[in-house]
XYZ file of C-alpha atoms in Angstrom:
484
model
C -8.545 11.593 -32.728
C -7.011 8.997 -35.295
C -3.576 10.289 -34.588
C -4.314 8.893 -30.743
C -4.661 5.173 -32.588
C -1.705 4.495 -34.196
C 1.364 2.424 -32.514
C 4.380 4.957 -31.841
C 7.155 3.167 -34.677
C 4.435 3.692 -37.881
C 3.596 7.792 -36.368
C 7.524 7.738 -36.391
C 8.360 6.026 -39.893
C 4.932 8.831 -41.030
C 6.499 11.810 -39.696
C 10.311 11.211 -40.960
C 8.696 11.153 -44.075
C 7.412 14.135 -44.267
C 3.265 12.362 -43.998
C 2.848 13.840 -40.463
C 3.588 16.889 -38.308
C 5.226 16.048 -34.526
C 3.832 18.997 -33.046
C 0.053 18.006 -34.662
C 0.816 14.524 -32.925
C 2.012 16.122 -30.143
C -0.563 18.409 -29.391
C -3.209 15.319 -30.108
C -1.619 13.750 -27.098
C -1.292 17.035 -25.177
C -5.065 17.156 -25.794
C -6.039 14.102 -24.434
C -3.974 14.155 -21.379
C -6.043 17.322 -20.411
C -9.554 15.678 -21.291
C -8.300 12.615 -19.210
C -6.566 13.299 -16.582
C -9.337 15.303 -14.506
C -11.202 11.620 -14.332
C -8.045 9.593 -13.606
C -5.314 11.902 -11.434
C -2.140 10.122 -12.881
C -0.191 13.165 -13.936
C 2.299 14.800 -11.545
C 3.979 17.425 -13.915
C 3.794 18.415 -17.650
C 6.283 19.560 -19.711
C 3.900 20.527 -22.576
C 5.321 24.160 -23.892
C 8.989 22.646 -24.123
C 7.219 18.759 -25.948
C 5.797 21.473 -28.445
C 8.890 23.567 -28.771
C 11.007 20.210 -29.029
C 8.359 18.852 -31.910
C 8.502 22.168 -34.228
C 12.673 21.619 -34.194
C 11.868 17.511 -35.490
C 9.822 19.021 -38.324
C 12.143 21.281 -38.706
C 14.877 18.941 -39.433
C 12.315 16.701 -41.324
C 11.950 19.403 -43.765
C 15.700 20.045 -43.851
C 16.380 16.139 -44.999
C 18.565 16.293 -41.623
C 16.193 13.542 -39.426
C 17.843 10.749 -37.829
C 17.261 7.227 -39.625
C 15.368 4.542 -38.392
C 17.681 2.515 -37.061
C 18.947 5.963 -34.805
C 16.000 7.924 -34.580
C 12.638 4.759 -34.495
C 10.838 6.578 -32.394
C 11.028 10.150 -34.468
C 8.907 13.142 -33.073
C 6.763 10.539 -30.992
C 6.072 12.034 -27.693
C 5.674 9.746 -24.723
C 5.343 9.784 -20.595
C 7.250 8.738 -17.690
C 6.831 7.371 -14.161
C 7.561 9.997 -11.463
C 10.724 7.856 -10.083
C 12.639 8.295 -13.760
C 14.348 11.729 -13.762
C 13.570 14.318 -16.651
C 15.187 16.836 -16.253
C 14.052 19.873 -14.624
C 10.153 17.644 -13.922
C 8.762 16.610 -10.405
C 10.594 13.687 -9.397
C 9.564 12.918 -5.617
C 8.282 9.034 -5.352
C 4.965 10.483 -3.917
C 6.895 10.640 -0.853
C 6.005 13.931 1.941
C 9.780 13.910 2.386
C 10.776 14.832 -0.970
C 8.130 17.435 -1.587
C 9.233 19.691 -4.562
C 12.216 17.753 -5.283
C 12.625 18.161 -9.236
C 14.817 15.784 -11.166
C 18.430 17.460 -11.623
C 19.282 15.542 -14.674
C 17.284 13.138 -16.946
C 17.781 9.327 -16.338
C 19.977 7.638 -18.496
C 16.777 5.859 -20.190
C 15.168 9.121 -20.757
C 18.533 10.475 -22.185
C 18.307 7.060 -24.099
C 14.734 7.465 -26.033
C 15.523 11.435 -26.469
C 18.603 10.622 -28.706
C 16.254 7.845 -30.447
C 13.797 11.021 -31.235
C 10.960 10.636 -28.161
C 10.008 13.414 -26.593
C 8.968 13.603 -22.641
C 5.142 15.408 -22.313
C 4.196 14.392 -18.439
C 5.557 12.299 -15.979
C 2.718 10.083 -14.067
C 2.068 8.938 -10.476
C 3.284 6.502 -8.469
C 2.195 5.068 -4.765
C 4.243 6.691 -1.883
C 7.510 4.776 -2.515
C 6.602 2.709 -5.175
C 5.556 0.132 -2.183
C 1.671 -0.510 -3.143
C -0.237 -2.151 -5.463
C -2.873 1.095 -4.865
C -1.303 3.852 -6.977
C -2.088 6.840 -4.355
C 0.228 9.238 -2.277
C -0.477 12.121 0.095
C 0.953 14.546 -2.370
C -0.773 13.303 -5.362
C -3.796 11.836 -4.208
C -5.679 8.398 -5.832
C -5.066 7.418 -9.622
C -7.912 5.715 -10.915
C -8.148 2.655 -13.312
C -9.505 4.385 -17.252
C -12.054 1.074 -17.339
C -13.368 2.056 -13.629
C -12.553 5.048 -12.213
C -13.855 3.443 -8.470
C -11.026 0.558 -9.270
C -7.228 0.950 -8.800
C -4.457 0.729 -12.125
C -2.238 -0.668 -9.825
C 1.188 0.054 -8.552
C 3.676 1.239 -9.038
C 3.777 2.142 -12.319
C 0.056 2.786 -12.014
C -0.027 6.521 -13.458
C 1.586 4.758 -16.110
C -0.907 2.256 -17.115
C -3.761 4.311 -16.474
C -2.570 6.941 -19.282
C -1.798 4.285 -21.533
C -4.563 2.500 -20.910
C -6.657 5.586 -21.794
C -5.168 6.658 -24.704
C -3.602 9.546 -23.232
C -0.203 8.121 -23.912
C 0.859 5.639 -26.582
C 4.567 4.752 -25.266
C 6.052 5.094 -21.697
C 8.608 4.405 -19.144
C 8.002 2.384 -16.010
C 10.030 0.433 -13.553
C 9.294 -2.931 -11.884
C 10.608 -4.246 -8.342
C 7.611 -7.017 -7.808
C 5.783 -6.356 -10.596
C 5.188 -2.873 -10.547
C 4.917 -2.691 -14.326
C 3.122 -6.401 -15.361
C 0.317 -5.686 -12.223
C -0.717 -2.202 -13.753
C -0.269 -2.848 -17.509
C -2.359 -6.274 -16.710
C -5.210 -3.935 -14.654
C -5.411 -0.929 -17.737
C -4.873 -3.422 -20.717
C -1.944 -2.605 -22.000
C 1.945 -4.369 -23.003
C 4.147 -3.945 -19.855
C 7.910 -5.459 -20.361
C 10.003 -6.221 -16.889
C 13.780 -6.835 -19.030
C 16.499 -9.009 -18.103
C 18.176 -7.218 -15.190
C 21.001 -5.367 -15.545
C 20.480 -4.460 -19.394
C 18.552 -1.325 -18.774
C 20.770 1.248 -16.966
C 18.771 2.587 -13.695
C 21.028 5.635 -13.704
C 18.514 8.501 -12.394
C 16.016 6.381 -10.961
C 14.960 8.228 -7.089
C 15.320 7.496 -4.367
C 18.417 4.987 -5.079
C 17.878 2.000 -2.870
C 21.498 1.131 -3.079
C 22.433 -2.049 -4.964
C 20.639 -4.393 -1.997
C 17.240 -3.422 -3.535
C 18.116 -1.853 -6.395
C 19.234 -5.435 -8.469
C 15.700 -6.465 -8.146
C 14.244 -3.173 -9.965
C 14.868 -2.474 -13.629
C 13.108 0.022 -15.732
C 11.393 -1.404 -19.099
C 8.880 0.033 -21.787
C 5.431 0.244 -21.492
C 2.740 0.774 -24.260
C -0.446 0.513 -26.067
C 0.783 -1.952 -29.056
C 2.994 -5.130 -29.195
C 4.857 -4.122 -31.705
C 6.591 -1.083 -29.951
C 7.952 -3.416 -27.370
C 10.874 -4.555 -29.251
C 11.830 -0.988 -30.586
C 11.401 0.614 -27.351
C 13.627 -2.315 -25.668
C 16.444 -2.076 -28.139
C 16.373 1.905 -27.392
C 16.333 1.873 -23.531
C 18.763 -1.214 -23.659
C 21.476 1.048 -25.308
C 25.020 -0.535 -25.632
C 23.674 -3.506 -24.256
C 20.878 -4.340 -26.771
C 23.298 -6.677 -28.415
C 23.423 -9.342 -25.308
C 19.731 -9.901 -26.317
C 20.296 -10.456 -29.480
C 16.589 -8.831 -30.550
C 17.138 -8.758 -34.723
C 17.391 -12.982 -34.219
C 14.361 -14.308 -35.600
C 12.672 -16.393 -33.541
C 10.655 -19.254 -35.068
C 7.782 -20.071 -32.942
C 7.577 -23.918 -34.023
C 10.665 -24.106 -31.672
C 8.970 -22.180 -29.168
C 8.242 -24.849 -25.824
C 5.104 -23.520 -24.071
C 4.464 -24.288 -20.136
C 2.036 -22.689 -18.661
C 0.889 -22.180 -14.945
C -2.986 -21.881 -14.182
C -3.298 -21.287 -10.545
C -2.447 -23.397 -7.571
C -5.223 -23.142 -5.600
C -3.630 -22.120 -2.524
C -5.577 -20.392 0.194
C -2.704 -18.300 0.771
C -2.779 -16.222 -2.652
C -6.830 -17.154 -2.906
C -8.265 -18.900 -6.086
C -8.179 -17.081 -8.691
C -11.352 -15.765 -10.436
C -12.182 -17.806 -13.838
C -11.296 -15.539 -16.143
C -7.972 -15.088 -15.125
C -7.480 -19.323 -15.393
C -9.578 -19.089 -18.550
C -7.001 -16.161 -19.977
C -4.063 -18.713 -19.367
C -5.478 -21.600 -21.289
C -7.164 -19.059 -24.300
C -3.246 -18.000 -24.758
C -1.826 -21.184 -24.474
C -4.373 -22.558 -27.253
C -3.294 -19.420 -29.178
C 0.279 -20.616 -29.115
C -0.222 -24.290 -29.473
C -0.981 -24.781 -33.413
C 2.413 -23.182 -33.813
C 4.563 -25.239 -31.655
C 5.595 -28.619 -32.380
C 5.912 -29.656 -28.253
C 3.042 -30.094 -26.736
C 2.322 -27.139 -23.944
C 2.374 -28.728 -20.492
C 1.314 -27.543 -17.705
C 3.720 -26.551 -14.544
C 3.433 -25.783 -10.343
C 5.634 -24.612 -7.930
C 5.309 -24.956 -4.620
C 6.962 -21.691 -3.939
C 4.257 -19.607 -5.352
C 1.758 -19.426 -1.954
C 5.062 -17.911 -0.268
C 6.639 -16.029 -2.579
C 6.089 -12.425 -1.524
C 7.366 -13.298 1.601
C 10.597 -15.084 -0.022
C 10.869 -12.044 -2.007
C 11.026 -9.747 1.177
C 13.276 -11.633 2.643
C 15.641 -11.975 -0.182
C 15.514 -8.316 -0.131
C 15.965 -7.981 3.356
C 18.903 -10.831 3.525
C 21.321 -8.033 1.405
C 20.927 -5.638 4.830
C 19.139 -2.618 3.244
C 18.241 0.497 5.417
C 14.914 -0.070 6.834
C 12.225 0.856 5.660
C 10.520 2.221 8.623
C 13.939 4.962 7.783
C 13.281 5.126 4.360
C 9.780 6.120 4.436
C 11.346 8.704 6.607
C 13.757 10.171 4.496
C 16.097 9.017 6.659
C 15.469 11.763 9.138
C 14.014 9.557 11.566
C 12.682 5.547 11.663
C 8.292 5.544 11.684
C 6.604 3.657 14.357
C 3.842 1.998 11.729
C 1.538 1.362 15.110
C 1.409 4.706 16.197
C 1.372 6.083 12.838
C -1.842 4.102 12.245
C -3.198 5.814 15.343
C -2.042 9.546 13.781
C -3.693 8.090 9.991
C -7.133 8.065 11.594
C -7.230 11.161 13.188
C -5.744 12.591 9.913
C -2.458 13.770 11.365
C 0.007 10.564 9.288
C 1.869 12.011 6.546
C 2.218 8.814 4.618
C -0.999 5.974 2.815
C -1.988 3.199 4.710
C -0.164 1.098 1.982
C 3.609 2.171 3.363
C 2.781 1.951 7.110
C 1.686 -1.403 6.721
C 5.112 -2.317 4.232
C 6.718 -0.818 7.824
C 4.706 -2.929 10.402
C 5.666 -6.134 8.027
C 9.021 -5.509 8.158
C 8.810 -6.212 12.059
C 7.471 -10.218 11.312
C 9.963 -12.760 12.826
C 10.218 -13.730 8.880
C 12.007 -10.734 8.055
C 13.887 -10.304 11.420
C 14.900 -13.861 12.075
C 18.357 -14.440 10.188
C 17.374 -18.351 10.056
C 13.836 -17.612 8.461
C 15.473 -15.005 6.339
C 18.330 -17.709 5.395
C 15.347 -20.459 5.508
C 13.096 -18.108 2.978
C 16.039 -16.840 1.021
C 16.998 -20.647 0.111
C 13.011 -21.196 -0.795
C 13.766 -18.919 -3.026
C 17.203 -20.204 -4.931
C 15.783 -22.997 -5.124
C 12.690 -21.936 -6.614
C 15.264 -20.191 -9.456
C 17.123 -23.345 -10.174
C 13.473 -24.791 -10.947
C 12.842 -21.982 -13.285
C 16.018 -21.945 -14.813
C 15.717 -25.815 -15.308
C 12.472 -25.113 -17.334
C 13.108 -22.403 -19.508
C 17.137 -22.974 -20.704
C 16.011 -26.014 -22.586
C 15.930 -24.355 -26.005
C 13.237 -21.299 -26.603
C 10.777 -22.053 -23.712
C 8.285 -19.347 -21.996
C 6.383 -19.751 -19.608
C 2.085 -18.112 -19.843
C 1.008 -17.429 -16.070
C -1.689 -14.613 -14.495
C 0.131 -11.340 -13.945
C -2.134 -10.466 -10.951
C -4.401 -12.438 -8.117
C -7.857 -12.455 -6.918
C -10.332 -9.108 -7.592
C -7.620 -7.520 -10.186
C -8.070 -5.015 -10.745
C -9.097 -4.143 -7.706
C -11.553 -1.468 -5.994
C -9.761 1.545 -4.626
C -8.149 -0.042 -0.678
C -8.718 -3.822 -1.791
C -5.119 -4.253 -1.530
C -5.392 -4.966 1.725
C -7.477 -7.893 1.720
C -4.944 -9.204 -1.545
C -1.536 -8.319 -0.112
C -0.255 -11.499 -1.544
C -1.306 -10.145 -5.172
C 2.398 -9.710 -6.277
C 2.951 -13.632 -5.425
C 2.636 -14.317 -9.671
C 5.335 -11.608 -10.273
C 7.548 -11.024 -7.549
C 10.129 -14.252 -7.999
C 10.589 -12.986 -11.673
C 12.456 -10.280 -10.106
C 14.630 -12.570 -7.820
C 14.867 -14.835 -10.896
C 15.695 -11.536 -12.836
C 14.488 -13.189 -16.023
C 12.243 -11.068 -18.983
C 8.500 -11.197 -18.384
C 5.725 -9.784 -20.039
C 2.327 -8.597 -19.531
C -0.078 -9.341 -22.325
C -3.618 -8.315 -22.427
C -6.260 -10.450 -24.236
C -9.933 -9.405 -23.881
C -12.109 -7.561 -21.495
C -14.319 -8.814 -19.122
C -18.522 -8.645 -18.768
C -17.391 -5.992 -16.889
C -15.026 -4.259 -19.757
C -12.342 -4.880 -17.359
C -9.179 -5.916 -19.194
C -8.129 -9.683 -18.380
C -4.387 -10.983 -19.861
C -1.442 -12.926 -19.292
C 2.392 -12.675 -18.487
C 5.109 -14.393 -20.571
C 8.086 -15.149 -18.803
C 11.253 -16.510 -20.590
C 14.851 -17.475 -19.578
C 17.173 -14.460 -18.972
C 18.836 -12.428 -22.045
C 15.930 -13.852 -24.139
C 12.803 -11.384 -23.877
C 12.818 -11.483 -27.693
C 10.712 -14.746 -26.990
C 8.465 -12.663 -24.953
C 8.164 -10.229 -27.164
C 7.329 -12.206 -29.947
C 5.000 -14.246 -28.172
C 3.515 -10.835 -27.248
C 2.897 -9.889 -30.660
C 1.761 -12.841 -31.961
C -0.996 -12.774 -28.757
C -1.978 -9.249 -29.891
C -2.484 -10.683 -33.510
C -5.129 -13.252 -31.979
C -6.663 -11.369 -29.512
C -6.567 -7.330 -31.089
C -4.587 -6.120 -27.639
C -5.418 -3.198 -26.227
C -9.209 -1.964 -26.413
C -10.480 1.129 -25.608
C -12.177 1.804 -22.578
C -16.270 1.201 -22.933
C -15.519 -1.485 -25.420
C -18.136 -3.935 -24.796
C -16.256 -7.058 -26.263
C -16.689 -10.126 -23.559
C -14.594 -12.900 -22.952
């Protein structure tokens, strides 16, 4: 269906005037996301009769001359989805978590409320991995999502469900959130844009379960979607009153633009990467370099081989609950080893994924308040480094967004549990980065980048974004034989 190919600001600016129905584009998408989602399991609720309902009232007005501008209203009639830890109102909101079975969302999130009074409207709500703790994007209540390029692959946590509709056209704007990387390592694996914001400009306001400020400043929610240029206008929407700290209407001129860029270190602790991933890196950077007057050079840091375990321990050094209690629901605290022992005689209640998150949680690194300190200071200085690199004018910085094997075959996780090492200091940093996809693969497996710039200015992500989508055509359909 052409109406399934368009980016989400032009089937906006079409149906304000008067060129296009919402509830024809609607029910296209309402369409697909039945035809799809039998393959790829990454719905957990629908909210189709009331997205239909919600469309006929936007033509309605339409016809009336009573629509919204542009400037309010960008995203006019244009319905789109939203991970399962972002309350709508009313829709399944339980973090794929046993504990929270049939727990519906009492309110919607303040970034839902945020792209309904900018003219979205909510259709389905997508999976997530029990907690939002895996790079696999399965739960016990949901079951396994599957990657739309390979349904025997993953899409990738936690905003898998996410990626996966995107990715398949089922879905042409959404809502994910990102704690490690949970929206650059999905939108990387299905093909798609994935934007991790600035921290603190997006409100998390409705977000479940609230991990209390401790974890919480390392998670912000940020748009997802099929075409660079509804990055920017979904940004501005979900950054409400504080869209004007990021100053997103300033041109930015990419002759000015300083490029570094980070291959792969090689260490045996995060594995080589495979080629194409290196190769993806350098293709983007030689993208970028005609425009810039600096030559792009190339960057390490020595923090990288370590840094999911800095990241856990900066976590851990702000004394959240456990984990082993959170994965309870606070009714109790798991025993990961003998919960093991119940998962293979099919008696656990929780993935394989969050026991093991549990049984980490035990190492000496994240018990130990010197290795905690000792990691925790790995990391600080690893964000003086960054912050070094990227304040000197408009620098960003082209990197993988994922590690060996993405994306990965259903369970591979856990011989990559170090995967999140390229994204996870981005969200200690709390700096704007940016997944970017470039090609497929041999395989027709998506391979892209991530863009990371200094904090308060994701416009340079976002326009390197677009620019990369220019070159390369972004997202491609799934089947699309086109090689690296």
């Amino acid at each position: 269906d052409p109406l399934l190919l368009e980016p989400a600001t032009l089937v906006a600016s079409r149906i304000r005037a008067g060129k296009l129905k919402s509830v024809d584009v609607v029910r296209a998408y309402v369409k697909r996301l039945e035809e799809v989602n039998p393959a790829l399991n990454a719905v957990t609720d629908t909210r189709f009769e009331e997205a239909l309902t919600e469309a006929e009232e936007v033509d309605r007005q339409v016809a009336q001359g009573a629509a919204g501008s542009e400037r309010d209203q960008p995203l006019l009639g244009v319905p789109f989805t939203v991970k399962n830890t972002i309350g709508v109102r009313g829709c399944v909101q339980d973090c794929g978590s046993f504990y929270s079975k049939g727990r519906r969302a009492p309110e919607d999130a303040q970034v839902v409320a945020l792209m309904r009074k900018a003219g979205a409207i909510p259709v389905a709500i997508s999976s997530v991995p029990e907690l939002c703790l895996s790079l696999e994007c399965n739960s016990v209540l949901h079951g396994t999502t599957c990657n739309p390029y390979d349904s025997n692959r993953s899409p990738g946590g936690s905003s898998g469900g996410e990626a996966s509709l995107l990715g398949a056209a089922a879905s042409v704007i959404g809502l994910g959130t990102d704690l490690a990387g949970s929206i650059r390592h999905p939108a990387g694996n299905c093909g798609v844009f994935g934007h991790k914001p600035t921290h603190g400009i997006v409100s998390r306001h409705g977000l479940y379960p609230d991990r209390g400020e401790a974890v919480g400043k390392f998670s912000t929610p940020g748009p997802m979607c099929r075409y660079a240029a509804d990055l920017l206008p979904m940004l501005r929407v979900m950054a409400g009153e504080n869209a004007p700290r990021l100053a997103l209407d300033s041109p930015v001129d990419l002759k000015k633009l300083k490029v570094f860029y980070l291959v792969d270190d090689g260490n045996k602790y995060i594995g080589r990467l495979q080629k194409k991933f290196s190769q993806a890196v350098l293709d983007a950077v030689a993208c970028l370099e005609p425009f810039c007057e600096a030559r792009p050079r190339q960057v390490s840091f020595e923090e990288l081989p370590r840094a999911s375990r800095i990241w856990m321990a900066t976590v851990r050094s702000g004394a959240p609950p456990p984990f082993a209690e959170v994965i309870k629901n606070y009714t109790g605290k798991l025993n990961p080893l003998t919960e093991l022992a119940l998962k293979l005689v099919g008696r656990s209640h929780h993935t394989v994924a969050a026991i093991m998150v549990a049984l980490r949680e035990r190492e000496k690194d994240f018990t130990d308040p010197a290795r905690i300190a000792d990691l925790t200071a790995q990391g600080q200085r690893f964000v003086r480094k960054l912050e070094e690199l990227l304040q000197d004018g408009d620098a960003v910085l082209v990197m993988p967004a994922a590690g060996f094997g993405a994306p990965g075959y259903h369970g591979q996780w856990l011989t990559n549990m170090d995967n999140v090492n390229y994204t996870c200091l981005f969200n200690t940093a709390m700096v704007p980065a940016t997944a970017c996809p470039l090609y497929l693969d041999k395989r027709g497996l998506p391979v892209g980048v991530q863009v990371v710039a200094a904090r308060y200015k994701d416009r340079l992500c976002l326009a390197v974004a677009r620019e990369l989508a220019s070159k390369f055509g972004g997202w491609r359909a799934p089947g699309t034989r086109t090689s690296a």
